[in-house]
Coordinates of C-alpha atoms in Angstrom, one line a residue:
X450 CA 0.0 0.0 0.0
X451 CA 1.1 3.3 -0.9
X452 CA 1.4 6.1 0.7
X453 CA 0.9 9.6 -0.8
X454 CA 1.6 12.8 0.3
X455 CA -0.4 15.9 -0.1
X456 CA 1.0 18.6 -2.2
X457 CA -0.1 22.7 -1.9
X458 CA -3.1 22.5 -4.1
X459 CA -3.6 25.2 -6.4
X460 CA -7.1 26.1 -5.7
X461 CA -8.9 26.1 -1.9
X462 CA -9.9 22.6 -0.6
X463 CA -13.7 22.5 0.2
X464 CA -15.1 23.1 3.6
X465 CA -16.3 19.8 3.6
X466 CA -13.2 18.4 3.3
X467 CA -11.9 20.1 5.3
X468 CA -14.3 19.0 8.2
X469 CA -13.7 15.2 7.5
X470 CA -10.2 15.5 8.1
X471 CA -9.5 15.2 12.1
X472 CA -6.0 15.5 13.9
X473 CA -6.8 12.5 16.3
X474 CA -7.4 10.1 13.0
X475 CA -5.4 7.3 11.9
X476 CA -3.2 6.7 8.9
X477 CA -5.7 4.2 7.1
X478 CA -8.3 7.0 7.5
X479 CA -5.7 9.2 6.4
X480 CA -5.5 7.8 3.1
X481 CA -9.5 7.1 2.3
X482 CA -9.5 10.7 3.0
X483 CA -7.2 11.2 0.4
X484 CA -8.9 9.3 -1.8
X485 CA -12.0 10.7 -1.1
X486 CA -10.6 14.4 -1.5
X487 CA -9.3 13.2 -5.3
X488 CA -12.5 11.6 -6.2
X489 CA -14.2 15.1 -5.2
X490 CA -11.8 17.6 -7.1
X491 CA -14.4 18.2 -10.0
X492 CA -17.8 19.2 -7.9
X493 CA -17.0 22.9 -7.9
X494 CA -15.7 25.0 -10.9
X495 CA -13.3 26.5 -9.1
X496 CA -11.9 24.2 -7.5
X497 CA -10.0 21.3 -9.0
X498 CA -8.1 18.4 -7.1
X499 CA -5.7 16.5 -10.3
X500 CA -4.6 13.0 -9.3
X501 CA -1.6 13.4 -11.1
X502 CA -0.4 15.7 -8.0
X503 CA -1.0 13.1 -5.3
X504 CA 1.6 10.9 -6.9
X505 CA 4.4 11.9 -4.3
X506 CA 5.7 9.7 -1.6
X507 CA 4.4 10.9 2.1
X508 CA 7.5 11.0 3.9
X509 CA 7.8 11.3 8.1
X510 CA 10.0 14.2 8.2
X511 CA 9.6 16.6 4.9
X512 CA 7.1 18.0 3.0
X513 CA 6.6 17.6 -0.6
X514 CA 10.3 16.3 -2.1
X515 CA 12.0 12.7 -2.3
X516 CA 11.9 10.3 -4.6
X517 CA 9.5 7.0 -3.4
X518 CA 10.5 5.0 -0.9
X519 CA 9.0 1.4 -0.3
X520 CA 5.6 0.7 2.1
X521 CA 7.7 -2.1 4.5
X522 CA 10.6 0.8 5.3
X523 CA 7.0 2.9 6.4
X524 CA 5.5 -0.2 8.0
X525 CA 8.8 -0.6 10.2
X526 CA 9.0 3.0 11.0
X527 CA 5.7 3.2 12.1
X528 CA 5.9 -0.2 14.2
X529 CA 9.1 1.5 15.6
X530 CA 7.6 4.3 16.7
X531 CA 4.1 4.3 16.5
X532 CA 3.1 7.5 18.9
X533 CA 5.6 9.4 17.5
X534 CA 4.8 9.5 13.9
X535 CA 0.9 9.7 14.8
X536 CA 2.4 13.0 16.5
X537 CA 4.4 14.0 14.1
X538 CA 1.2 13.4 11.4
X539 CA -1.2 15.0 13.0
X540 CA 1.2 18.0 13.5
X541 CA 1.5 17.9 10.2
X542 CA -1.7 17.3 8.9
X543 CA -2.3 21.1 11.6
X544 CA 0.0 22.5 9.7
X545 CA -1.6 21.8 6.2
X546 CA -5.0 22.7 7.6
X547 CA -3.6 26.3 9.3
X548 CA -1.9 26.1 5.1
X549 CA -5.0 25.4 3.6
X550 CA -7.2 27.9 5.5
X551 CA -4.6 30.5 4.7
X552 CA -4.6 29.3 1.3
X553 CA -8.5 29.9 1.4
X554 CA -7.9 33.4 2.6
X555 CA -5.6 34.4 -0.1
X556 CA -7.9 32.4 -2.5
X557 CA -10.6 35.2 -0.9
X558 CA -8.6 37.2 -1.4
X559 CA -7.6 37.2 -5.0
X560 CA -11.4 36.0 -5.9
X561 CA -12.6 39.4 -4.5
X562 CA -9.6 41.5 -6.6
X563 CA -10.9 39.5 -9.7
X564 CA -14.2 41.0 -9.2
X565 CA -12.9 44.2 -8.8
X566 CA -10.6 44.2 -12.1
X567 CA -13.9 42.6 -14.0
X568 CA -15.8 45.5 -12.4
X569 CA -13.1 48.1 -13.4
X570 CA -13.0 46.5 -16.5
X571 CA -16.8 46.0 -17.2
X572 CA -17.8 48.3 -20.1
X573 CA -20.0 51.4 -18.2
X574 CA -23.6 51.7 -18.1
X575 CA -24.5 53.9 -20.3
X576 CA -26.6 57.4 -18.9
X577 CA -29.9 57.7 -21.7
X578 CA -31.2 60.4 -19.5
X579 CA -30.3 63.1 -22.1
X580 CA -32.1 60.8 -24.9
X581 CA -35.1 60.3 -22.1
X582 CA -35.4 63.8 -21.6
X583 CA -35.2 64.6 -25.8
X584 CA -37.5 61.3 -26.2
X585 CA -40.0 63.0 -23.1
X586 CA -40.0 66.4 -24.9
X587 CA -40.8 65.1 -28.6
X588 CA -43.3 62.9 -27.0
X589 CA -44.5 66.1 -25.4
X590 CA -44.5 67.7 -28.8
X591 CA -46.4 64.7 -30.6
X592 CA -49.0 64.4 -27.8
X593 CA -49.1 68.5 -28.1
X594 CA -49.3 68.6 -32.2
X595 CA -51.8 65.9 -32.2
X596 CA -54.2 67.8 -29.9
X597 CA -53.7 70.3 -32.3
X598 CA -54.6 68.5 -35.1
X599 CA -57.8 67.2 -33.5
X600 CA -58.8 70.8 -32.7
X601 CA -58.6 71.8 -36.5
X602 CA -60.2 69.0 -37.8
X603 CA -63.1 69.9 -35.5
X604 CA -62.8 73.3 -36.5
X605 CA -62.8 71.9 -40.5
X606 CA -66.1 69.6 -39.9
X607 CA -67.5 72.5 -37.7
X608 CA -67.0 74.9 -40.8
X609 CA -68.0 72.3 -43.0
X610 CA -71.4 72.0 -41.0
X611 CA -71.9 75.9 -40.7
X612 CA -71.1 75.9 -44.7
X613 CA -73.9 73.0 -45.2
X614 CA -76.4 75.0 -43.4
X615 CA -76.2 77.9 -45.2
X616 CA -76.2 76.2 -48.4
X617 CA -79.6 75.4 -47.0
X618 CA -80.6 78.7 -46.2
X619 CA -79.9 80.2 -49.5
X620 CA -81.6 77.1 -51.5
X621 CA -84.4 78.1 -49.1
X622 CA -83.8 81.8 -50.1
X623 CA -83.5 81.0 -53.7
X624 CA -86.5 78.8 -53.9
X625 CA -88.3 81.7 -51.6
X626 CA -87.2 84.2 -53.7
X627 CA -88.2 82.2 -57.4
X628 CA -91.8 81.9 -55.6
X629 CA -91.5 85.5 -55.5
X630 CA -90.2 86.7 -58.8
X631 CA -92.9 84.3 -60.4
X632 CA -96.1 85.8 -58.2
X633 CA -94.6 88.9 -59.6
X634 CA -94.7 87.5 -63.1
X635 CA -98.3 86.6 -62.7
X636 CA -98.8 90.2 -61.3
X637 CA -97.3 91.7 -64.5
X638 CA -99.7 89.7 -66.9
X639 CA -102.5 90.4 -65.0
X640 CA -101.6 94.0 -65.8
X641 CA -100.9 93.7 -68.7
X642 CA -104.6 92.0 -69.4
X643 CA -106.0 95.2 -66.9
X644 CA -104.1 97.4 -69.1
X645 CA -105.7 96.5 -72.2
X646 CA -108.9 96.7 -70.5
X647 CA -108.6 99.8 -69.8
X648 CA -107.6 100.4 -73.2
X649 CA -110.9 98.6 -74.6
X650 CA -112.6 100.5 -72.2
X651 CA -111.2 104.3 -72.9
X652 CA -112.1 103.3 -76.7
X653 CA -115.8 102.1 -75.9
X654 CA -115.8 105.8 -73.7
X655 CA -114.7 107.5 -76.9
X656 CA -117.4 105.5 -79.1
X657 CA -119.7 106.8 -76.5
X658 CA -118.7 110.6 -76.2
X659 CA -118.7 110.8 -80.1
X660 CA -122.2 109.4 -79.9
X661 CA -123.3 112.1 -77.5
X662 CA -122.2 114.7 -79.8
X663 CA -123.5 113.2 -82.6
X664 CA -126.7 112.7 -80.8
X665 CA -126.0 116.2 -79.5
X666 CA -125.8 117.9 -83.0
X667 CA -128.9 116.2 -84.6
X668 CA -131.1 117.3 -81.7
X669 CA -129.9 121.1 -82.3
X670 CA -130.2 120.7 -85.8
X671 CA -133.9 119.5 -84.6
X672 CA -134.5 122.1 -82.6
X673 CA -133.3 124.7 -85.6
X674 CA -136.0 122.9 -87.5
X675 CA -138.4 123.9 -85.4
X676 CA -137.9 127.1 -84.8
X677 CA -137.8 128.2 -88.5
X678 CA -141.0 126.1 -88.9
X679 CA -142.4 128.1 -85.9
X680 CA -141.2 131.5 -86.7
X681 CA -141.6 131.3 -90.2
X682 CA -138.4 132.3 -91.7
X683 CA -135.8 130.3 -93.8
X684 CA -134.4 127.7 -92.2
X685 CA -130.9 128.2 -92.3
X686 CA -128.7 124.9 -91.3
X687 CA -125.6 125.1 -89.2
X688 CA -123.4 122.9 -88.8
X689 CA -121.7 124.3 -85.8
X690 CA -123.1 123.5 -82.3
X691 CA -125.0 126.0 -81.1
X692 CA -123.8 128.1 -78.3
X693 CA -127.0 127.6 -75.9
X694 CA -128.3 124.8 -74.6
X695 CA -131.6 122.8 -75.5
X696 CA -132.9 122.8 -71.9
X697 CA -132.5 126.1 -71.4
X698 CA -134.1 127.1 -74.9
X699 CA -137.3 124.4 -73.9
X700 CA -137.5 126.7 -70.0
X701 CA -137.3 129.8 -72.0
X702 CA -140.7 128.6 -74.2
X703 CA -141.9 127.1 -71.2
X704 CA -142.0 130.3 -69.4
X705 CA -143.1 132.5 -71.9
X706 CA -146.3 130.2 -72.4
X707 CA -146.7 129.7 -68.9
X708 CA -146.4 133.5 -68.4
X709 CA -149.1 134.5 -71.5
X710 CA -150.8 131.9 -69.7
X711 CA -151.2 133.1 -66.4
X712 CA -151.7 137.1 -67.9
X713 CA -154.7 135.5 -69.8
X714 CA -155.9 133.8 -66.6
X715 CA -155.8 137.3 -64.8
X716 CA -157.3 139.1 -67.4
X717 CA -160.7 136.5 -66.9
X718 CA -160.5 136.6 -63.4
X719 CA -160.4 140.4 -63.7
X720 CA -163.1 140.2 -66.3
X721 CA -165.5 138.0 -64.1
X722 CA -164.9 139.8 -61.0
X723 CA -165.6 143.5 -63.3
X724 CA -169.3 141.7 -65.0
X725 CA -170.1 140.7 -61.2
X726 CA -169.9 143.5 -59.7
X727 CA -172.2 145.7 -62.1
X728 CA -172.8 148.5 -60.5
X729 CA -176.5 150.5 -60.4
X730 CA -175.1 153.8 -61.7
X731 CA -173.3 154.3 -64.7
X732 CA -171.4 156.7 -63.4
X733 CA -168.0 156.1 -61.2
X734 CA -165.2 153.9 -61.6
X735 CA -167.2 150.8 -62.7
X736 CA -168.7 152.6 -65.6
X737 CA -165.0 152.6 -66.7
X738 CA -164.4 148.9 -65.6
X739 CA -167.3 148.2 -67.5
X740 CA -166.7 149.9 -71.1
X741 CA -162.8 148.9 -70.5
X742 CA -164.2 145.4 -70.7
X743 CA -164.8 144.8 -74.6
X744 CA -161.2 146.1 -74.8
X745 CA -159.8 143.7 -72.4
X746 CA -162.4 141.0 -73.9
X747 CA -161.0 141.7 -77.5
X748 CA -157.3 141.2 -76.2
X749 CA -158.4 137.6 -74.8
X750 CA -160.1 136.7 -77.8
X751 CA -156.7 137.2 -80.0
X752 CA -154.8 136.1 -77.9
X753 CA -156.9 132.6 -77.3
X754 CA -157.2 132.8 -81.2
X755 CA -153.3 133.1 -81.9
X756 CA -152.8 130.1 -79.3
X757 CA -155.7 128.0 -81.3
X758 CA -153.7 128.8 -84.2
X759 CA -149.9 128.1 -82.7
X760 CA -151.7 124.8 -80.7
X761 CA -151.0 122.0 -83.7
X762 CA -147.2 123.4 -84.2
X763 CA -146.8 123.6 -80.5
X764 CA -148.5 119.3 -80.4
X765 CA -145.5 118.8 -82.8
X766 CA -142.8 120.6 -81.0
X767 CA -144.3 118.9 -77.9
X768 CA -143.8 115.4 -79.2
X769 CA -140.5 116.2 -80.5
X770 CA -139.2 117.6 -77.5
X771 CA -141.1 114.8 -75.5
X772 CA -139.0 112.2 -77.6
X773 CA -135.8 114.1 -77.5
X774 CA -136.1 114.5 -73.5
X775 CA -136.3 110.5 -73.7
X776 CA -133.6 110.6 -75.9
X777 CA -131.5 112.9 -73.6
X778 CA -132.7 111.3 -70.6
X779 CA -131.5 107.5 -71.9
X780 CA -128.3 108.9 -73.2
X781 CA -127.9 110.8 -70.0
X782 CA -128.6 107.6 -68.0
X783 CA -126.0 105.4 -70.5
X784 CA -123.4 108.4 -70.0
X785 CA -124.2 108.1 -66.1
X786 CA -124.0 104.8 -66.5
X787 CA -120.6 104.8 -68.5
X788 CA -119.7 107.8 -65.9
X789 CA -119.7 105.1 -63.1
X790 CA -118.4 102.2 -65.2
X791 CA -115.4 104.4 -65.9
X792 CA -114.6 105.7 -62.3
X793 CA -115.2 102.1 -61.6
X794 CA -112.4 101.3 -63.6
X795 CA -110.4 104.0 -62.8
X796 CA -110.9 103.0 -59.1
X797 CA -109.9 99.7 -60.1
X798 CA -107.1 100.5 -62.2
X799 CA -105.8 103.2 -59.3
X800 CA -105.9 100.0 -57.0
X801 CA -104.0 98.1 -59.5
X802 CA -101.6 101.2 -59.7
X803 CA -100.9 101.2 -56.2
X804 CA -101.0 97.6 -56.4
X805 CA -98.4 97.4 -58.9
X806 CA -96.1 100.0 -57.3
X807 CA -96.3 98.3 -54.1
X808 CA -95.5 95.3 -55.2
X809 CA -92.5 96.8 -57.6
X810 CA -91.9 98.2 -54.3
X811 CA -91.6 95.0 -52.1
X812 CA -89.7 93.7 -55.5
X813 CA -87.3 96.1 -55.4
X814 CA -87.0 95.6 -51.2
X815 CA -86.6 91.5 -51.5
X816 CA -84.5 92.3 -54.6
X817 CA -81.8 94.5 -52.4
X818 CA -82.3 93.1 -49.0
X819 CA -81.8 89.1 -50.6
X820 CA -78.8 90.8 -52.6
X821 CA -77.6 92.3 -49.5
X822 CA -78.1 88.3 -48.4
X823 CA -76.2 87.5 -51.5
X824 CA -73.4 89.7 -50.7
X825 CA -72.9 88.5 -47.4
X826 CA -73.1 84.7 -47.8
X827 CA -70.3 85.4 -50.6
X828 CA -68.4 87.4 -48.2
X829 CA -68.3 84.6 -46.0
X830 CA -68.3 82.1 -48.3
X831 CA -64.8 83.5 -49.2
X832 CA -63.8 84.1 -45.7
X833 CA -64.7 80.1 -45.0
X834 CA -62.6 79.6 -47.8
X835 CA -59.9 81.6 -47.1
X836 CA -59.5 80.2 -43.4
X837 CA -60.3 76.4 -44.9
X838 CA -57.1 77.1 -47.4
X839 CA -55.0 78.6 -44.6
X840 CA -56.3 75.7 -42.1
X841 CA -55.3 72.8 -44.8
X842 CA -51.6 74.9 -45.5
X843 CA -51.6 74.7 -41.4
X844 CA -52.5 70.9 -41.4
X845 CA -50.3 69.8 -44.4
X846 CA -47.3 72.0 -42.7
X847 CA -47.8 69.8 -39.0
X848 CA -48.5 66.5 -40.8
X849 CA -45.0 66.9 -42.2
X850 CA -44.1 67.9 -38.8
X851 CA -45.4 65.4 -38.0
X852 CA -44.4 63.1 -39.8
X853 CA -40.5 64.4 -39.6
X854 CA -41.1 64.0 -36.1
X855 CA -42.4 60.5 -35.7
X856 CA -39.3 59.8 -38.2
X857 CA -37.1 61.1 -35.6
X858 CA -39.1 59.2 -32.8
X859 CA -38.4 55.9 -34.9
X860 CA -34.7 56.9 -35.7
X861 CA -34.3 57.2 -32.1
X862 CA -36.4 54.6 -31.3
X863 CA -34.0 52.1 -33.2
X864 CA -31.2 53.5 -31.5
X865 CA -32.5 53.1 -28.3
X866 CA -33.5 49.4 -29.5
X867 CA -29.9 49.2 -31.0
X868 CA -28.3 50.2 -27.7
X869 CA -30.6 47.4 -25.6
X870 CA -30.1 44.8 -27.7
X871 CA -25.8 45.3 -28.1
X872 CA -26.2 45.9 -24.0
X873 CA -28.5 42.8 -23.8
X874 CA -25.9 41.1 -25.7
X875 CA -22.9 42.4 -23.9
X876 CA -24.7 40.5 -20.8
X877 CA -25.4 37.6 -22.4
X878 CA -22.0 37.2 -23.7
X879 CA -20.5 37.9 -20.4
X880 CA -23.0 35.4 -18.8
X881 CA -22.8 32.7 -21.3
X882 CA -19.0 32.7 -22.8
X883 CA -15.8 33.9 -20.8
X884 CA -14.0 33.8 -23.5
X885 CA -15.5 36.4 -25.5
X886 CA -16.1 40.1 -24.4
X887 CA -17.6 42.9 -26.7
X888 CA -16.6 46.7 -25.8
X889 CA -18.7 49.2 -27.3
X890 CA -17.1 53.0 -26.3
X891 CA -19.7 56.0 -25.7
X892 CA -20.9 57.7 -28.2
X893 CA -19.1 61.0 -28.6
X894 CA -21.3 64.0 -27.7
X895 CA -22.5 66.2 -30.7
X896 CA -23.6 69.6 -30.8
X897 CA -27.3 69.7 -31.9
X898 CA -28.5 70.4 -36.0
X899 CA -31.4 72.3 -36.0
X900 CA -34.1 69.5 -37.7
X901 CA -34.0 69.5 -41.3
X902 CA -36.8 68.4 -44.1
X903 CA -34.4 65.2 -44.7
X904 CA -31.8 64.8 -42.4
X905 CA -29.3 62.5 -43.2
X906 CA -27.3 60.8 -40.2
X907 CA -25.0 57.9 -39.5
X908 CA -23.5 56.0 -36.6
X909 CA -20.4 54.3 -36.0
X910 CA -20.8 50.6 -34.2
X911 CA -16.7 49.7 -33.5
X912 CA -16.8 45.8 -32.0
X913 CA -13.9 44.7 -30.1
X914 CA -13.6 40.7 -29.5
X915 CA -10.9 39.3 -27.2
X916 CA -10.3 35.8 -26.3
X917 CA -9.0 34.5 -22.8
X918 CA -7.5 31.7 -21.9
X919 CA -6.8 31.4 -17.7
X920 CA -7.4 35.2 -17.6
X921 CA -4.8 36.3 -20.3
X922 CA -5.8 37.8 -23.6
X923 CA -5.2 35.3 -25.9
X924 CA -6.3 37.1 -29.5
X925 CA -8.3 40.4 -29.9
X926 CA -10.3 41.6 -32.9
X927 CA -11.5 45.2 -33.4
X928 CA -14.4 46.2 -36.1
X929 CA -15.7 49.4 -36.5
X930 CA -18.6 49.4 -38.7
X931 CA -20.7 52.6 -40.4
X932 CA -24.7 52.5 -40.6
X933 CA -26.8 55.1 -41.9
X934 CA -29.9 55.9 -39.9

């Protein structure tokens, strides 16, 4: 049986090991130990036990030199002095445990400087607050623009609405006003049919006024008949009206007969009252009375005797001017008649007159009040237009605005993106690989371009690989690669 001894192992020996071992145990123990601690050098990753190192000799007095020397010479020493070498093992076997706990210390030790050189040498965390506070403003912008943009396309379907509804009220108006210009139409012809009545009448007035003075001039030339038949002289015709009038000439001979009339009825009341009252003398004022009485007597005899003679002319004339008063009284009733048929019409055709001019009138008024309409719907109609042309220069203007902004949102979006996913990969190739680490330096700080209708930008993506091997660089690759955004 062999014995080994146990060499300064490169790594820290696990706790567990370290509590099997005990300084009171014997050499048989010793070894299973042993054996045990090489059959456990690959549980952890850090910590590896090769078998190859427990090939040298376990001597009584030395620590790890010697060549081999044979298991009786260690089976005689041991007999020899049995106590002793226990001692002397166990003293030994303090020693490598006070060696492997210092060993564990400086293991610690150099763990926890590791960790700081891979946290020195970790790439930084990068600081996006800029980008957060550029990303929270153009977001701000957006949310700001698009509120905007609701508020005008309100405002379009509100003027759109108000432009509907008085396209309404002026088809209303129009239709309103075509009712009117055709009742005014109808007005016309109707007075143009009135006119010509009146014009058919004033010609049947004229018919009848040159009827009354041709009815007029035969009764004069009538009445000049009869007075040269009556006064016996040559008839002379005239055909000029005569300067008086027939009624007055038929009064005159009425009050001349009436008046020889009423002298003959005197003269025989005189005369009846004169033969009553005869008086007994013939002497005195009734003696005149008395002889005056043939005288007076002969008088009415002539005069009763002329009017017997003038009675069948004056039975003529009567009839005559009997049947011309009909005549003048029928034409005077038809000229009456005509008299009130014309102011009739001229009533009506004043009414129509006024009539007309009123409605010319209220024409006239809906004609310059619905232009006045007219002129205003235009004038607004041009103002909605106006505002709807500057409100669509306003709205194409932010939509490309807009649309240069959500271009920059994206841009910066995929950087952000970018930046995550060579960060998420950084991690995963430090979590996953040792052997590969990727350094990607911060991007330099640039001075701000004012936005432009197209703006053109690139970025720079330089990749740096290195390989290690038992913490030393082995090989190291650096690409730097240009992408346009």
């Amino acid at each position: 049986m062999s014995v080994y001894s146990l060499p300064e192992p490169a790594y820290p020996m696990p706790e567990r090991f370290s509590q099997l071992i005990k300084p009171s145990s014997r050499l048989s123990s010793l070894t299973g130990l042993v054996r045990k601690a090489s059959s456990l050098g690959g549980i952890t990753p850090t910590t590896r036990i090769s078998t190859s190192s427990l090939s040298m000799p376990l001597t009584l007095y030395g620590g790890g030199g010697g060549g081999g020397s044979s298991a009786g010479s260690c089976s005689s020493l041991i007999g020899a002095d049995g106590k002793a070498t226990m001692q002397n093992l166990n003293d030994r076997l303090a020693a490598y445990l006070e060696k492997v706990r210092s060993l564990e210390a400086a293991n610690g030790e150099l763990e926890r400087k590791i960790r700081e050189w891979y946290e020195k040498r970790a790439p930084v965390a990068r600081d996006y607050s800029a980008y957060e506070k550029t990303i929270a403003g153009l977001r701000k912008q957006i949310g700001a623009m698009t509120q905007m943009n609701a508020k005008i396309i309100l405002q379009i379907d509100n003027a759109r609405l108000a432009s509907d509804d008085f396209k309404v009220k002026y088809e209303a108006e129009l239709a309103l006003r075509q009712s009117v210009e055709a009742d005014v139409v109808g007005l016309r012809r109707v007075l143009d049919d009135l006119t010509l009545t009146r014009s058919a009448l004033e010609a049947q007035v004229e018919a009848l006024q040159e009827e009354l003075i041709y009815l007029k001039k035969n009764h004069q030339e009538a009445l000049l008949v009869l007075r040269s038949q009556l006064g016996g002289q040559v008839s002379v015709e005239v055909d000029a009206a005569p300067q008086q009038d027939l009624m007055e000439v038929l009064d005159e001979i009425r009050a001349q007969y009436e008046g020889i009339a009423e002298k003959n009825r005197r003269d025989m009341e005189g005369w009846y009252k004169g033969k009553v009252r005869l008086p007994a003398r013939g002497d005195g004022p009734a003696a005149g009375t008395l002889c005056a009485w043939p005288r007076n007597l002969t008088t009415f005899c002539s005069s009763e005797i002329a009017l017997l003679s003038l009675s069948p002319q004056f039975d003529v004339l009567s009839q005559q001017v009997s049947v011309s008063t009909e005549a003048l009284q029928s034409s005077k009733s038809e000229i009456s008649e005509l008299k009130r048929a014309i102011q009739g019409l001229e009533i009506e055709l004043q009414s129509l007159l006024s009539l007309k001019s009123a409605l010319e009138d209220n024409l006239a008024e809906t004609e310059s009040s619905y232009s006045a309409q007219l002129t205003k719907l235009q004038s607004q109609v041009t103002q909605l237009e106006t505002e709807l042309g500057r409100v669509r220069v306003d709205t194409e203007r932010q939509s490309s605005e807009y649309q240069m902004l959500l271009d920059i949102k994206t841009r910066l979006e995929m950087e952000i993106a970018e930046y995550r996913r060579l960060l998420d990969g950084e991690d995963v190739g430090l979590k996953s690989k040792d052997l590969i680490m990727i350094c990607i330096p911060p991007p330099e700080p640039q001075p701000e371009a004012p936005p432009s209708p197209n703006p053109e930008r690139s970025r720079k993506v330089k990749t740096i690989v290195e390989e290690l091997v038992d913490g030393k660089v082995v090989s190291s690759e650096v690409k730097e690669v240009e992408e346009k955004l």
